[in-house]
mmCIF file of C-alpha atoms in Angstrom:
data_model
loop_
_atom_site.group_PDB
_atom_site.id
_atom_site.type_symbol
_atom_site.label_atom_id
_atom_site.label_comp_id
_atom_site.label_asym_id
_atom_site.label_seq_id
_atom_site.Cartn_x
_atom_site.Cartn_y
_atom_site.Cartn_z
ATOM 1 C CA MET E 30 -42.541 -98.116 -114.277
ATOM 2 C CA LEU E 31 -40.674 -93.725 -114.645
ATOM 3 C CA THR E 32 -40.333 -94.098 -111.053
ATOM 4 C CA LYS E 33 -38.861 -97.013 -110.899
ATOM 5 C CA ASN E 34 -36.088 -96.068 -112.867
ATOM 6 C CA VAL E 35 -35.338 -93.195 -111.154
ATOM 7 C CA ASP E 36 -35.582 -95.941 -107.762
ATOM 8 C CA GLU E 37 -32.720 -97.964 -108.644
ATOM 9 C CA LEU E 38 -30.480 -94.997 -109.574
ATOM 10 C CA GLU E 39 -30.595 -93.853 -106.156
ATOM 11 C CA LYS E 40 -30.826 -97.302 -105.233
ATOM 12 C CA SER E 41 -27.826 -98.060 -106.939
ATOM 13 C CA GLY E 42 -25.979 -94.841 -105.932
ATOM 14 C CA ARG E 43 -26.194 -93.339 -109.617
ATOM 15 C CA ALA E 44 -28.711 -90.576 -109.317
ATOM 16 C CA LYS E 45 -27.345 -86.977 -109.685
ATOM 17 C CA GLY E 46 -29.975 -86.313 -106.636
ATOM 18 C CA ALA E 47 -31.203 -83.081 -105.560
ATOM 19 C CA GLU E 48 -29.217 -79.813 -107.655
ATOM 20 C CA LYS E 49 -27.897 -77.009 -104.834
ATOM 21 C CA VAL E 50 -29.603 -73.290 -105.408
ATOM 22 C CA ILE E 51 -27.508 -70.856 -105.662
ATOM 23 C CA THR E 52 -28.988 -67.792 -103.920
ATOM 24 C CA GLN E 53 -26.188 -65.148 -103.828
ATOM 25 C CA CYS E 54 -22.766 -63.870 -104.890
ATOM 26 C CA ILE E 55 -20.615 -62.304 -103.078
ATOM 27 C CA PRO E 56 -17.480 -60.367 -104.540
ATOM 28 C CA ALA E 57 -14.579 -61.032 -104.351
ATOM 29 C CA GLN E 58 -12.701 -58.951 -100.850
ATOM 30 C CA LYS E 59 -10.150 -59.193 -98.565
ATOM 31 C CA GLY E 60 -7.602 -60.870 -100.763
ATOM 32 C CA LYS E 61 -10.223 -63.158 -101.466
ATOM 33 C CA GLY E 62 -12.241 -64.875 -104.562
ATOM 34 C CA PRO E 63 -15.874 -64.972 -105.018
ATOM 35 C CA ARG E 64 -18.657 -66.190 -102.060
ATOM 36 C CA TYR E 65 -21.849 -68.330 -102.582
ATOM 37 C CA LEU E 66 -24.878 -68.546 -100.496
ATOM 38 C CA LEU E 67 -27.196 -71.783 -101.718
ATOM 39 C CA GLU E 68 -30.534 -71.912 -100.197
ATOM 40 C CA GLY E 69 -30.918 -74.026 -96.637
ATOM 41 C CA TYR E 70 -27.360 -73.411 -95.623
ATOM 42 C CA GLY E 71 -28.196 -69.547 -93.976
ATOM 43 C CA ASN E 72 -25.515 -67.630 -94.158
ATOM 44 C CA LYS E 73 -22.530 -69.776 -94.717
ATOM 45 C CA GLU E 74 -20.331 -68.568 -97.573
ATOM 46 C CA PHE E 75 -19.031 -71.575 -100.311
ATOM 47 C CA ILE E 76 -15.642 -71.028 -102.673
ATOM 48 C CA ARG E 77 -16.998 -73.159 -105.877
ATOM 49 C CA MET E 78 -14.488 -75.721 -107.239
ATOM 50 C CA ASN E 79 -17.289 -76.838 -109.559
ATOM 51 C CA SER E 80 -17.031 -74.330 -112.264
ATOM 52 C CA ASN E 81 -16.393 -73.887 -115.296
ATOM 53 C CA SER E 82 -15.530 -70.347 -116.002
ATOM 54 C CA TYR E 83 -12.512 -70.611 -116.070
ATOM 55 C CA LEU E 84 -11.534 -67.095 -117.050
ATOM 56 C CA GLY E 85 -13.893 -65.895 -114.278
ATOM 57 C CA LEU E 86 -14.915 -62.787 -117.068
ATOM 58 C CA SER E 87 -18.779 -63.497 -116.067
ATOM 59 C CA LEU E 88 -18.828 -61.174 -113.443
ATOM 60 C CA ARG E 89 -16.442 -59.055 -114.961
ATOM 61 C CA LYS E 90 -18.369 -54.403 -115.453
ATOM 62 C CA ASP E 91 -17.487 -54.317 -118.455
ATOM 63 C CA MET E 92 -18.183 -58.583 -119.357
ATOM 64 C CA ILE E 93 -21.848 -57.747 -118.144
ATOM 65 C CA GLU E 94 -22.745 -53.834 -119.011
ATOM 66 C CA ALA E 95 -21.691 -55.334 -122.762
ATOM 67 C CA GLU E 96 -24.635 -57.550 -122.051
ATOM 68 C CA GLU E 97 -26.865 -54.614 -121.193
ATOM 69 C CA LYS E 98 -25.925 -53.207 -123.994
ATOM 70 C CA GLY E 99 -27.026 -55.585 -126.315
ATOM 71 C CA ALA E 100 -30.398 -56.492 -124.633
ATOM 72 C CA ALA E 101 -30.628 -52.920 -124.785
ATOM 73 C CA GLU E 102 -30.995 -51.818 -128.505
ATOM 74 C CA PHE E 103 -32.123 -55.800 -129.200
ATOM 75 C CA GLY E 104 -34.111 -57.707 -126.737
ATOM 76 C CA VAL E 105 -33.079 -59.798 -124.394
ATOM 77 C CA GLY E 106 -34.371 -62.969 -127.271
ATOM 78 C CA PRO E 107 -33.596 -63.372 -130.338
ATOM 79 C CA GLY E 108 -36.810 -63.903 -131.666
ATOM 80 C CA ALA E 109 -36.682 -67.893 -133.962
ATOM 81 C CA VAL E 110 -34.439 -69.115 -135.928
ATOM 82 C CA ARG E 111 -31.790 -67.308 -138.044
ATOM 83 C CA PHE E 112 -33.491 -68.426 -141.814
ATOM 84 C CA ILE E 113 -36.553 -67.642 -141.119
ATOM 85 C CA ASN E 114 -35.714 -64.679 -138.687
ATOM 86 C CA GLY E 115 -32.751 -63.199 -140.776
ATOM 87 C CA THR E 116 -29.689 -63.038 -138.421
ATOM 88 C CA PHE E 117 -28.251 -60.250 -136.060
ATOM 89 C CA LYS E 118 -25.150 -58.393 -136.973
ATOM 90 C CA SER E 119 -23.705 -59.011 -133.355
ATOM 91 C CA HIS E 120 -23.583 -62.920 -135.070
ATOM 92 C CA LEU E 121 -21.825 -62.535 -137.523
ATOM 93 C CA ASP E 122 -18.912 -59.346 -135.758
ATOM 94 C CA LEU E 123 -18.396 -62.320 -133.604
ATOM 95 C CA GLU E 124 -18.290 -65.131 -136.093
ATOM 96 C CA ALA E 125 -15.342 -63.941 -137.608
ATOM 97 C CA LYS E 126 -13.936 -62.918 -134.759
ATOM 98 C CA LEU E 127 -14.191 -67.251 -133.397
ATOM 99 C CA ALA E 128 -12.601 -67.460 -137.030
ATOM 100 C CA ALA E 129 -10.233 -64.995 -136.202
ATOM 101 C CA PHE E 130 -8.991 -66.255 -132.697
ATOM 102 C CA HIS E 131 -8.152 -69.247 -133.712
ATOM 103 C CA GLY E 132 -6.857 -68.865 -137.729
ATOM 104 C CA ARG E 133 -9.550 -69.884 -139.593
ATOM 105 C CA GLU E 134 -11.573 -69.236 -142.564
ATOM 106 C CA ALA E 135 -14.900 -69.638 -141.169
ATOM 107 C CA GLY E 136 -17.152 -70.032 -137.694
ATOM 108 C CA MET E 137 -20.377 -70.843 -137.077
ATOM 109 C CA ILE E 138 -22.279 -70.672 -133.635
ATOM 110 C CA PHE E 139 -24.453 -72.270 -132.414
ATOM 111 C CA SER E 140 -27.123 -72.175 -128.874
ATOM 112 C CA SER E 141 -24.497 -74.572 -126.594
ATOM 113 C CA ALA E 142 -21.246 -76.616 -127.243
ATOM 114 C CA TYR E 143 -23.345 -80.055 -126.537
ATOM 115 C CA VAL E 144 -25.022 -79.215 -130.299
ATOM 116 C CA THR E 145 -22.756 -78.068 -132.053
ATOM 117 C CA SER E 146 -20.691 -81.687 -131.618
ATOM 118 C CA ILE E 147 -24.031 -83.220 -132.163
ATOM 119 C CA GLY E 148 -24.685 -80.847 -135.630
ATOM 120 C CA VAL E 149 -21.339 -80.764 -136.858
ATOM 121 C CA ILE E 150 -20.258 -84.811 -136.311
ATOM 122 C CA PHE E 151 -23.825 -85.904 -137.888
ATOM 123 C CA PRO E 152 -24.166 -84.234 -140.466
ATOM 124 C CA MET E 153 -20.563 -85.262 -142.189
ATOM 125 C CA THR E 154 -21.912 -88.667 -141.759
ATOM 126 C CA THR E 155 -23.088 -90.633 -144.455
ATOM 127 C CA LYS E 156 -23.635 -94.357 -145.213
ATOM 128 C CA GLU E 157 -20.291 -94.479 -146.650
ATOM 129 C CA THR E 158 -18.243 -92.797 -143.690
ATOM 130 C CA VAL E 159 -16.196 -94.524 -141.111
ATOM 131 C CA LEU E 160 -16.047 -92.512 -137.475
ATOM 132 C CA ILE E 161 -13.155 -93.500 -134.725
ATOM 133 C CA SER E 162 -13.343 -91.775 -131.632
ATOM 134 C CA ASP E 163 -11.063 -91.386 -128.702
ATOM 135 C CA GLU E 164 -12.811 -93.664 -125.978
ATOM 136 C CA LEU E 165 -12.631 -91.424 -123.141
ATOM 137 C CA ASN E 166 -14.160 -88.521 -124.900
ATOM 138 C CA HIS E 167 -17.291 -87.035 -124.269
ATOM 139 C CA ASN E 168 -21.258 -87.646 -124.408
ATOM 140 C CA CYS E 169 -21.679 -85.204 -127.093
ATOM 141 C CA ILE E 170 -19.343 -87.258 -128.954
ATOM 142 C CA ILE E 171 -20.297 -90.523 -127.885
ATOM 143 C CA ASN E 172 -24.546 -89.204 -129.399
ATOM 144 C CA ALA E 173 -23.844 -87.048 -131.898
ATOM 145 C CA MET E 174 -21.601 -90.999 -133.591
ATOM 146 C CA ARG E 175 -25.164 -92.570 -132.172
ATOM 147 C CA LEU E 176 -27.191 -90.599 -135.036
ATOM 148 C CA GLY E 177 -24.920 -90.663 -137.467
ATOM 149 C CA ARG E 178 -25.798 -94.475 -138.205
ATOM 150 C CA PRO E 179 -22.310 -94.430 -140.623
ATOM 151 C CA ALA E 180 -20.894 -97.333 -141.901
ATOM 152 C CA GLY E 181 -18.806 -98.659 -139.384
ATOM 153 C CA LYS E 182 -17.380 -97.083 -136.210
ATOM 154 C CA GLU E 183 -13.770 -97.740 -134.390
ATOM 155 C CA ILE E 184 -13.225 -96.828 -130.271
ATOM 156 C CA TYR E 185 -8.731 -96.538 -129.908
ATOM 157 C CA ALA E 186 -7.722 -96.430 -126.088
ATOM 158 C CA HIS E 187 -6.910 -93.391 -124.781
ATOM 159 C CA ASN E 188 -5.018 -90.673 -126.559
ATOM 160 C CA ASN E 189 -3.022 -94.337 -127.947
ATOM 161 C CA MET E 190 -1.964 -93.342 -131.195
ATOM 162 C CA GLU E 191 -0.506 -96.188 -132.348
ATOM 163 C CA ALA E 192 -4.260 -97.859 -131.474
ATOM 164 C CA LEU E 193 -5.217 -95.016 -133.409
ATOM 165 C CA GLU E 194 -3.212 -95.777 -135.937
ATOM 166 C CA LYS E 195 -4.531 -99.875 -136.283
ATOM 167 C CA ALA E 196 -8.037 -98.223 -135.451
ATOM 168 C CA LEU E 197 -7.464 -96.409 -139.642
ATOM 169 C CA GLU E 198 -5.833 -99.033 -140.535
ATOM 170 C CA ARG E 199 -8.986 -101.748 -139.932
ATOM 171 C CA SER E 200 -10.723 -98.688 -141.557
ATOM 172 C CA ILE E 201 -9.534 -98.885 -145.126
ATOM 173 C CA GLY E 202 -12.224 -100.042 -147.509
ATOM 174 C CA LYS E 203 -14.785 -99.609 -145.098
ATOM 175 C CA GLY E 204 -15.942 -96.147 -146.368
ATOM 176 C CA LYS E 205 -15.248 -93.161 -148.690
ATOM 177 C CA ARG E 206 -14.449 -90.729 -145.367
ATOM 178 C CA ALA E 207 -13.470 -91.319 -142.047
ATOM 179 C CA LEU E 208 -13.786 -88.854 -139.641
ATOM 180 C CA VAL E 209 -11.115 -88.986 -136.669
ATOM 181 C CA ILE E 210 -12.646 -87.290 -133.373
ATOM 182 C CA THR E 211 -11.203 -86.767 -130.274
ATOM 183 C CA ASP E 212 -11.430 -83.905 -127.495
ATOM 184 C CA GLY E 213 -8.895 -81.212 -126.992
ATOM 185 C CA ILE E 214 -8.987 -81.428 -122.925
ATOM 186 C CA PHE E 215 -10.757 -84.872 -121.403
ATOM 187 C CA SER E 216 -13.127 -82.595 -118.708
ATOM 188 C CA MET E 217 -13.026 -85.409 -116.313
ATOM 189 C CA ARG E 218 -9.665 -86.452 -115.732
ATOM 190 C CA GLY E 219 -7.918 -82.456 -117.076
ATOM 191 C CA ASP E 220 -5.397 -84.090 -119.267
ATOM 192 C CA HIS E 221 -5.074 -83.042 -123.355
ATOM 193 C CA ALA E 222 -4.773 -84.628 -127.284
ATOM 194 C CA PRO E 223 -1.995 -85.354 -127.968
ATOM 195 C CA LEU E 224 -3.343 -82.986 -130.893
ATOM 196 C CA ASP E 225 0.320 -83.194 -132.712
ATOM 197 C CA GLU E 226 1.034 -86.472 -132.598
ATOM 198 C CA PHE E 227 -3.093 -86.983 -133.764
ATOM 199 C CA VAL E 228 -2.967 -85.505 -137.226
ATOM 200 C CA LYS E 229 0.311 -86.542 -138.598
ATOM 201 C CA VAL E 230 -1.368 -90.286 -137.534
ATOM 202 C CA CYS E 231 -4.263 -89.141 -139.408
ATOM 203 C CA GLU E 232 -2.984 -87.632 -141.989
ATOM 204 C CA LYS E 233 -0.892 -90.702 -143.484
ATOM 205 C CA PHE E 234 -4.237 -91.947 -143.804
ATOM 206 C CA ASN E 235 -4.977 -89.020 -145.793
ATOM 207 C CA ASP E 236 -5.125 -90.318 -149.165
ATOM 208 C CA LYS E 237 -6.204 -94.888 -148.949
ATOM 209 C CA PHE E 238 -9.878 -93.145 -148.162
ATOM 210 C CA GLU E 239 -11.614 -91.687 -150.700
ATOM 211 C CA GLU E 240 -13.102 -88.367 -149.752
ATOM 212 C CA GLY E 241 -9.983 -88.282 -147.335
ATOM 213 C CA VAL E 242 -10.025 -88.456 -143.356
ATOM 214 C CA ILE E 243 -11.449 -85.574 -141.831
ATOM 215 C CA THR E 244 -9.897 -83.996 -137.811
ATOM 216 C CA ILE E 245 -12.809 -83.000 -135.585
ATOM 217 C CA ALA E 246 -11.840 -81.108 -131.334
ATOM 218 C CA ASP E 247 -13.955 -80.952 -129.375
ATOM 219 C CA ASP E 248 -12.218 -78.190 -127.260
ATOM 220 C CA SER E 249 -14.783 -77.077 -124.973
ATOM 221 C CA HIS E 250 -12.349 -76.576 -122.004
ATOM 222 C CA GLY E 251 -9.831 -75.952 -123.873
ATOM 223 C CA VAL E 252 -10.603 -72.315 -125.525
ATOM 224 C CA GLY E 253 -10.241 -69.829 -123.647
ATOM 225 C CA ALA E 254 -7.900 -71.506 -120.792
ATOM 226 C CA PHE E 255 -5.009 -73.369 -122.045
ATOM 227 C CA GLY E 256 -2.771 -72.277 -124.055
ATOM 228 C CA LYS E 257 -0.364 -69.108 -123.887
ATOM 229 C CA THR E 258 -2.722 -66.882 -124.974
ATOM 230 C CA GLY E 259 -6.158 -68.622 -124.434
ATOM 231 C CA ARG E 260 -5.587 -70.901 -127.622
ATOM 232 C CA GLY E 261 -6.479 -74.208 -126.399
ATOM 233 C CA THR E 262 -5.103 -77.490 -126.904
ATOM 234 C CA GLU E 263 -4.154 -76.517 -130.776
ATOM 235 C CA GLU E 264 -1.769 -73.868 -129.068
ATOM 236 C CA TYR E 265 0.174 -76.310 -126.461
ATOM 237 C CA THR E 266 0.704 -78.634 -129.115
ATOM 238 C CA ASN E 267 1.168 -76.543 -131.607
ATOM 239 C CA ALA E 268 -1.151 -78.439 -134.227
ATOM 240 C CA LYS E 269 -4.518 -77.821 -136.310
ATOM 241 C CA VAL E 270 -7.032 -79.817 -136.464
ATOM 242 C CA ASP E 271 -9.529 -79.499 -139.571
ATOM 243 C CA ILE E 272 -12.397 -78.498 -137.478
ATOM 244 C CA LEU E 273 -12.092 -77.390 -133.973
ATOM 245 C CA VAL E 274 -15.374 -76.888 -131.667
ATOM 246 C CA GLY E 275 -15.851 -74.866 -128.980
ATOM 247 C CA THR E 276 -17.740 -73.269 -126.565
ATOM 248 C CA LEU E 277 -18.552 -69.799 -125.035
ATOM 249 C CA GLY E 278 -19.769 -70.882 -122.175
ATOM 250 C CA LYS E 279 -16.626 -71.636 -120.410
ATOM 251 C CA ALA E 280 -13.516 -69.943 -120.383
ATOM 252 C CA PHE E 281 -14.593 -66.849 -122.564
ATOM 253 C CA GLY E 282 -17.866 -66.813 -119.315
ATOM 254 C CA VAL E 283 -21.524 -66.717 -121.408
ATOM 255 C CA ASN E 284 -23.657 -69.413 -123.515
ATOM 256 C CA GLY E 285 -23.058 -70.788 -126.500
ATOM 257 C CA GLY E 286 -20.946 -73.300 -129.380
ATOM 258 C CA TYR E 287 -19.249 -72.701 -132.767
ATOM 259 C CA VAL E 288 -17.285 -74.039 -134.512
ATOM 260 C CA VAL E 289 -14.967 -73.318 -136.578
ATOM 261 C CA SER E 290 -13.285 -74.441 -140.510
ATOM 262 C CA SER E 291 -12.489 -73.284 -143.779
ATOM 263 C CA LYS E 292 -15.019 -71.639 -145.421
ATOM 264 C CA GLU E 293 -16.676 -74.855 -147.097
ATOM 265 C CA VAL E 294 -17.513 -76.660 -144.659
ATOM 266 C CA VAL E 295 -19.015 -74.061 -142.814
ATOM 267 C CA LYS E 296 -21.188 -73.253 -145.815
ATOM 268 C CA TYR E 297 -21.859 -77.278 -146.119
ATOM 269 C CA LEU E 298 -22.999 -76.703 -142.492
ATOM 270 C CA ARG E 299 -25.126 -73.899 -142.280
ATOM 271 C CA GLU E 300 -27.163 -75.654 -144.705
ATOM 272 C CA SER E 301 -26.943 -79.226 -142.864
ATOM 273 C CA ALA E 302 -26.667 -79.225 -138.438
ATOM 274 C CA PRO E 303 -29.883 -79.793 -137.917
ATOM 275 C CA THR E 304 -28.893 -78.632 -134.665
ATOM 276 C CA TYR E 305 -28.343 -74.999 -136.070
ATOM 277 C CA ILE E 306 -30.838 -74.787 -138.308
ATOM 278 C CA TYR E 307 -33.559 -75.935 -136.377
ATOM 279 C CA SER E 308 -32.581 -73.828 -132.787
ATOM 280 C CA ASN E 309 -32.338 -70.146 -131.896
ATOM 281 C CA PRO E 310 -29.087 -69.411 -131.793
ATOM 282 C CA ILE E 311 -27.496 -67.413 -128.636
ATOM 283 C CA THR E 312 -28.901 -63.900 -128.058
ATOM 284 C CA VAL E 313 -27.579 -60.528 -129.711
ATOM 285 C CA SER E 314 -26.518 -59.755 -125.166
ATOM 286 C CA GLU E 315 -25.079 -62.932 -125.189
ATOM 287 C CA SER E 316 -22.855 -62.122 -128.669
ATOM 288 C CA GLU E 317 -21.133 -59.073 -126.941
ATOM 289 C CA ALA E 318 -20.662 -60.382 -124.264
ATOM 290 C CA ALA E 319 -18.583 -63.263 -126.358
ATOM 291 C CA ILE E 320 -17.166 -60.690 -127.992
ATOM 292 C CA LYS E 321 -16.096 -58.561 -124.784
ATOM 293 C CA ALA E 322 -14.125 -61.739 -123.499
ATOM 294 C CA LEU E 323 -12.273 -62.280 -126.446
ATOM 295 C CA GLU E 324 -11.406 -58.957 -127.008
ATOM 296 C CA ILE E 325 -10.151 -59.639 -122.808
ATOM 297 C CA VAL E 326 -7.966 -61.913 -123.484
ATOM 298 C CA ASP E 327 -6.077 -60.873 -126.310
ATOM 299 C CA THR E 328 -4.995 -58.059 -124.308
ATOM 300 C CA SER E 329 -1.960 -58.004 -121.882
ATOM 301 C CA GLU E 330 -4.703 -58.104 -118.859
ATOM 302 C CA GLY E 331 -6.056 -61.364 -120.376
ATOM 303 C CA LYS E 332 -2.269 -62.453 -120.340
ATOM 304 C CA ASP E 333 -2.183 -62.276 -116.863
ATOM 305 C CA ILE E 334 -5.364 -63.215 -115.881
ATOM 306 C CA LEU E 335 -4.468 -66.860 -117.531
ATOM 307 C CA ALA E 336 -1.131 -66.736 -116.294
ATOM 308 C CA HIS E 337 -2.519 -66.121 -112.595
ATOM 309 C CA LEU E 338 -4.902 -69.535 -114.246
ATOM 310 C CA ARG E 339 -1.580 -70.778 -114.417
ATOM 311 C CA ALA E 340 -0.202 -70.528 -110.978
ATOM 312 C CA MET E 341 -2.955 -70.916 -108.815
ATOM 313 C CA THR E 342 -3.037 -74.405 -110.942
ATOM 314 C CA GLN E 343 -0.095 -75.249 -110.857
ATOM 315 C CA LYS E 344 -0.213 -74.348 -106.391
ATOM 316 C CA PHE E 345 -3.684 -76.868 -106.928
ATOM 317 C CA ASP E 346 -1.757 -79.728 -107.909
ATOM 318 C CA LYS E 347 1.608 -79.615 -105.896
ATOM 319 C CA GLY E 348 -0.904 -78.545 -102.471
ATOM 320 C CA LEU E 349 -2.800 -82.627 -103.281
ATOM 321 C CA CYS E 350 0.950 -83.816 -104.238
ATOM 322 C CA ASP E 351 2.778 -82.613 -101.046
ATOM 323 C CA LEU E 352 -0.583 -83.782 -98.834
ATOM 324 C CA GLY E 353 -0.031 -87.771 -100.318
ATOM 325 C CA LEU E 354 -3.243 -87.504 -102.586
ATOM 326 C CA GLU E 355 -2.777 -88.670 -106.450
ATOM 327 C CA THR E 356 -4.172 -86.265 -109.145
ATOM 328 C CA ILE E 357 -3.199 -86.398 -112.978
ATOM 329 C CA GLU E 358 -1.230 -84.163 -114.336
ATOM 330 C CA GLY E 359 -1.235 -81.284 -116.410
ATOM 331 C CA ASP E 360 -1.461 -77.985 -117.592
ATOM 332 C CA HIS E 361 -4.543 -77.677 -117.590
ATOM 333 C CA PRO E 362 -7.157 -76.275 -114.726
ATOM 334 C CA VAL E 363 -8.783 -79.444 -114.524
ATOM 335 C CA VAL E 364 -7.180 -80.863 -111.193
ATOM 336 C CA PRO E 365 -8.694 -84.279 -110.121
ATOM 337 C CA LEU E 366 -8.562 -85.615 -107.209
ATOM 338 C CA MET E 367 -8.232 -89.458 -107.618
ATOM 339 C CA VAL E 368 -10.211 -91.494 -104.819
ATOM 340 C CA ARG E 369 -10.974 -94.720 -106.849
ATOM 341 C CA ASP E 370 -13.038 -95.791 -104.440
ATOM 342 C CA SER E 371 -17.392 -94.608 -104.814
ATOM 343 C CA GLN E 372 -18.293 -94.168 -100.884
ATOM 344 C CA LYS E 373 -15.159 -92.641 -99.796
ATOM 345 C CA THR E 374 -15.270 -89.765 -102.753
ATOM 346 C CA SER E 375 -19.065 -89.392 -101.624
ATOM 347 C CA ASP E 376 -18.116 -89.162 -97.996
ATOM 348 C CA ILE E 377 -14.728 -86.244 -99.327
ATOM 349 C CA VAL E 378 -17.271 -84.107 -101.002
ATOM 350 C CA LYS E 379 -19.383 -84.552 -97.601
ATOM 351 C CA HIS E 380 -17.020 -82.956 -95.634
ATOM 352 C CA LEU E 381 -15.484 -81.016 -98.188
ATOM 353 C CA ASN E 382 -19.255 -78.577 -98.344
ATOM 354 C CA GLU E 383 -19.715 -79.522 -94.497
ATOM 355 C CA HIS E 384 -16.593 -76.882 -94.541
ATOM 356 C CA GLY E 385 -17.457 -74.416 -97.173
ATOM 357 C CA VAL E 386 -16.054 -76.159 -100.157
ATOM 358 C CA LEU E 387 -18.034 -76.883 -103.672
ATOM 359 C CA ALA E 388 -16.381 -79.071 -105.796
ATOM 360 C CA THR E 389 -18.478 -82.501 -107.478
ATOM 361 C CA GLY E 390 -17.844 -86.376 -107.149
ATOM 362 C CA LEU E 391 -17.578 -88.552 -110.124
ATOM 363 C CA ASN E 392 -17.952 -91.980 -109.151
ATOM 364 C CA PHE E 393 -19.181 -95.061 -112.234
ATOM 365 C CA PRO E 394 -21.437 -94.538 -114.349
ATOM 366 C CA VAL E 395 -19.380 -91.642 -115.385
ATOM 367 C CA VAL E 396 -16.303 -92.097 -115.148
ATOM 368 C CA PRO E 397 -15.152 -95.667 -114.825
ATOM 369 C CA LYS E 398 -14.925 -98.444 -111.814
ATOM 370 C CA GLY E 399 -11.487 -97.224 -110.880
ATOM 371 C CA ASP E 400 -11.788 -93.887 -111.438
ATOM 372 C CA GLU E 401 -14.081 -92.707 -108.787
ATOM 373 C CA GLU E 402 -12.420 -89.081 -108.149
ATOM 374 C CA ILE E 403 -13.749 -85.693 -107.526
ATOM 375 C CA ARG E 404 -13.092 -82.933 -109.950
ATOM 376 C CA PHE E 405 -11.638 -79.785 -109.579
ATOM 377 C CA GLN E 406 -11.787 -76.886 -111.173
ATOM 378 C CA ILE E 407 -9.194 -73.958 -110.601
ATOM 379 C CA ASN E 408 -11.194 -70.447 -112.111
ATOM 380 C CA ALA E 409 -8.736 -67.056 -112.152
ATOM 381 C CA SER E 410 -10.697 -65.554 -109.573
ATOM 382 C CA HIS E 411 -9.499 -67.784 -107.438
ATOM 383 C CA THR E 412 -7.417 -66.651 -105.264
ATOM 384 C CA GLU E 413 -3.819 -68.213 -103.539
ATOM 385 C CA LYS E 414 -5.980 -67.682 -100.069
ATOM 386 C CA ASP E 415 -9.405 -69.419 -101.643
ATOM 387 C CA ILE E 416 -6.334 -72.033 -102.190
ATOM 388 C CA ASP E 417 -4.735 -72.368 -98.731
ATOM 389 C CA ILE E 418 -7.795 -72.497 -97.935
ATOM 390 C CA VAL E 419 -9.340 -75.406 -100.219
ATOM 391 C CA LEU E 420 -5.841 -77.912 -99.127
ATOM 392 C CA GLU E 421 -6.328 -77.075 -95.230
ATOM 393 C CA VAL E 422 -9.819 -78.596 -95.591
ATOM 394 C CA LEU E 423 -7.919 -81.694 -97.564
ATOM 395 C CA SER E 424 -5.899 -81.844 -94.828
ATOM 396 C CA ASN E 425 -8.417 -82.547 -92.117
ATOM 397 C CA TYR E 426 -9.867 -85.422 -93.779
ATOM 398 C CA LYS E 427 -10.154 -88.377 -91.916
ATOM 399 C CA ASP E 428 -11.125 -91.673 -93.049
#
């Protein structure tokens, strides 16, 4: 039965297929960013246009040294979950720095951003809670809502604040508490939630629910890479939600997830989030590298890195438009090439790979039918030469 299911996925074109195996990273040199060698491709070099490491921090010497120092002092694993094994000072230091980075009272780290969203939404959901979600929210939010078994659910049209308001109106009387959840950056499209409007709409209904309306944003693709100083979608829209979920595994170049909020909320989650209580934390070495990443972002060099990332994103976006190709407008380094056809999407990805460019095609059901795309992700490690090479490869594609 399992084999049959996989066969059906492969026949329908929905299977993820074999993963490419990276065997070597060649450091940036001579005006080029890092290049990668893949198993089965000999010495052919590839540009990665499908990495979430938006700031290019993971290859920095000071980041590697910070991680190595943590491993040398405390070993390569945490030993056990925190309530059994105790916690490490580095974990507490990182949580405090994350809270300060986002202007919150407290922070809490998890083993990944995916389990952070589940670990926040699930215990915040009671039998008298209504969940309200953007229709394009990430899979982690969808699964957290399934686990929660709330009093009611509402899904509103993507980034449509009028639809959100109607969803809140329909929810009055169905539960004591409303959790309203959105991605900060929508990872498949690179567009952002209008958090300023989002918060205002939710505040209008706060007194309509006995326990209020709680706003939650998962800004895993935004934190570190978006906004003038890397504070993410909140900074970009000049807004603040009640509970913010982020990741250390994308722009910050390490691993792990986190949540920042009030002391009251974080204390409650430490006692109730199953993916925190029963899962090992990230290692001390990862914590040390994440602390270094936060320090880098908050320097003048960090601002230069963000400025370069924005410049490369704008250059690539303009290049697509100059080629007559369709994209979705936005300032985030996720730049989608809207192909709107499954077979053509696969053909373009194959063409890119043949010419040394790694990019990810997204077909149904990962995206809705008609929204098939190639998701390009710009990194601060990309150079102008890299962007020109990728645009030239695209310009040479023939139907």
